[in-house]
Every structure is written in C-alpha cells, then in structure tokens.
Tab-separated table of C-alpha atoms in Angstrom:
chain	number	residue	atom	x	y	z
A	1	UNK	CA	-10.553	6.413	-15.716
A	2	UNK	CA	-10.189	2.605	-15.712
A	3	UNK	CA	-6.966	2.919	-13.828
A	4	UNK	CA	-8.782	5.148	-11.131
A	5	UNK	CA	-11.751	2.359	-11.193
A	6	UNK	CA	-8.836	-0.527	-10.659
A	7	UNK	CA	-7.139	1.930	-7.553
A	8	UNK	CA	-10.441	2.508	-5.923
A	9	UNK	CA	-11.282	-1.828	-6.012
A	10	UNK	CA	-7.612	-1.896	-4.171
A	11	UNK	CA	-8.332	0.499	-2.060
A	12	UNK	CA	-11.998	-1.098	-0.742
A	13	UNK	CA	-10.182	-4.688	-0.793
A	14	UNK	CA	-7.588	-3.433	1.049
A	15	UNK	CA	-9.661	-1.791	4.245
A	16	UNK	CA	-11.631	-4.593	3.989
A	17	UNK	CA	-15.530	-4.573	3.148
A	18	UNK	CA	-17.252	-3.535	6.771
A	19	UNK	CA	-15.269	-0.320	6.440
A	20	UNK	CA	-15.668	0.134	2.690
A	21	UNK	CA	-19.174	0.389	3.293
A	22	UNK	CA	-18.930	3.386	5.019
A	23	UNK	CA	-17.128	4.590	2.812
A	24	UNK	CA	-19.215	6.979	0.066
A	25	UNK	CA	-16.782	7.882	-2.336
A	26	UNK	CA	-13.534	6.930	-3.680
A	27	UNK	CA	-11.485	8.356	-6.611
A	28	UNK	CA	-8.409	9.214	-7.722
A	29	UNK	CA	-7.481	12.586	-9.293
A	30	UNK	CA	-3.922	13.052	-10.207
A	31	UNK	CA	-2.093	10.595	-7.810
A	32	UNK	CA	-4.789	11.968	-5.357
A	33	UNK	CA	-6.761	9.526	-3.916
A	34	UNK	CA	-10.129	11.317	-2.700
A	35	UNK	CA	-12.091	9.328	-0.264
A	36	UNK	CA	-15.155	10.663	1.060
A	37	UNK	CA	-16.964	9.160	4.132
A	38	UNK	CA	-19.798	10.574	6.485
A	39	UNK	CA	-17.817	8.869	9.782
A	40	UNK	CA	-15.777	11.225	11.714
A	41	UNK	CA	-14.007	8.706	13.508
A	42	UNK	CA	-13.073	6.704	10.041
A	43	UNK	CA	-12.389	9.870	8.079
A	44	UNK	CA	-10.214	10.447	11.439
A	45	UNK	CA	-8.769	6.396	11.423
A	46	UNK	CA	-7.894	6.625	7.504
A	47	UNK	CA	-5.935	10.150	8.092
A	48	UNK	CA	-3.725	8.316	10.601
A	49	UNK	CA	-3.233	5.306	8.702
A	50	UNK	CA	-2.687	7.415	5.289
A	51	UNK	CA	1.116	6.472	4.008
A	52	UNK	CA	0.121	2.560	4.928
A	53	UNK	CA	-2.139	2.709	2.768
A	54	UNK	CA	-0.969	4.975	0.482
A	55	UNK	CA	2.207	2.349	0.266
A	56	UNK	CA	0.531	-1.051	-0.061
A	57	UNK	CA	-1.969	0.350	-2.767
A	58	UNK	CA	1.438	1.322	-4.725
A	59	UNK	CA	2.899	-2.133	-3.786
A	60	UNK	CA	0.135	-3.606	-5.904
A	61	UNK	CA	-0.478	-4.056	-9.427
A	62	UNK	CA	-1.257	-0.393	-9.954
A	63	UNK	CA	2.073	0.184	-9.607
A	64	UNK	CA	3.079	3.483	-8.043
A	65	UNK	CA	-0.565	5.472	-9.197
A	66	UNK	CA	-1.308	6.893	-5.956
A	67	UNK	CA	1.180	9.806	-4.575
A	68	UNK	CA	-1.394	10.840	-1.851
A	69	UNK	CA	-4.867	9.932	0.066
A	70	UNK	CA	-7.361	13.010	0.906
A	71	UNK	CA	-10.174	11.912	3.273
A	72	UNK	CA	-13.275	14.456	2.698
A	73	UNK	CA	-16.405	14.018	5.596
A	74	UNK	CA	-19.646	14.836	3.894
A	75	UNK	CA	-21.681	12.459	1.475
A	76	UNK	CA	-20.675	11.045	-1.902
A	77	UNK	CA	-21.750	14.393	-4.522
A	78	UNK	CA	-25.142	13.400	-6.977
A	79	UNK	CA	-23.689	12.552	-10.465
C-alpha cells in the first residue's frame, strides 16, 4: 500500500500539478497503474504518452514497480 501511495506521488509530480488535478484517481494494482480521469482528451493524451511514463516512473526510486498504466474515464469510485 505505501509503495502504491509513493508510485501515485511520482506519478502526479511527474505530469505536473495542472494535469494532476484532473486527474481523480490513481493507484496501482499489481504493476498496474490505474488512473482514472473524467477528461476525454487527457484520458486520450495519457494513453499516447503511456510507456514514457510508464519508463520514467520505473527510472525513479520506485524502482521497476509499475509494468503497465490503465487510464479509466469516469469519476474517482466513493470509498
């Protein structure tokens, strides 16, 4: 859990805080990381730039956590 908490802070540094904001949910499920985001056109934007991302979150730290990124459109789920 901790480790998904540390990949999800990379992840929101990393695409930088005007896009984070859109960005409702973000979590990390065995090597998956599951972000969910109401914007078409950013769900759309983080598709395309997927293995980028997917590679400088693993050049990190974290070391090699995240294997792939899922990009859901909808709203974050109630807890």
């Amino acid at each position: 859990r901790l480790m998904g908490m540390q990949v999800a802070t990379a992840f929101r540094v990393l695409i930088g805080p005007e896009v984070a904001r859109l960005c409702d949910e973000v979590e990390l499920r065995a090597g998956t990381l599951l972000v969910t985001t109401s914007s078409p056109a950013l769900a759309h934007q983080l598709r395309l730039d997927s293995e980028t991302i997917v590679a400088r979150l693993n050049q990190s730290d974290l070391g090699r956590k995240v294997r792939t990124l899922r990009v859901r459109i909808g709203r974050a789920t109630p807890i």
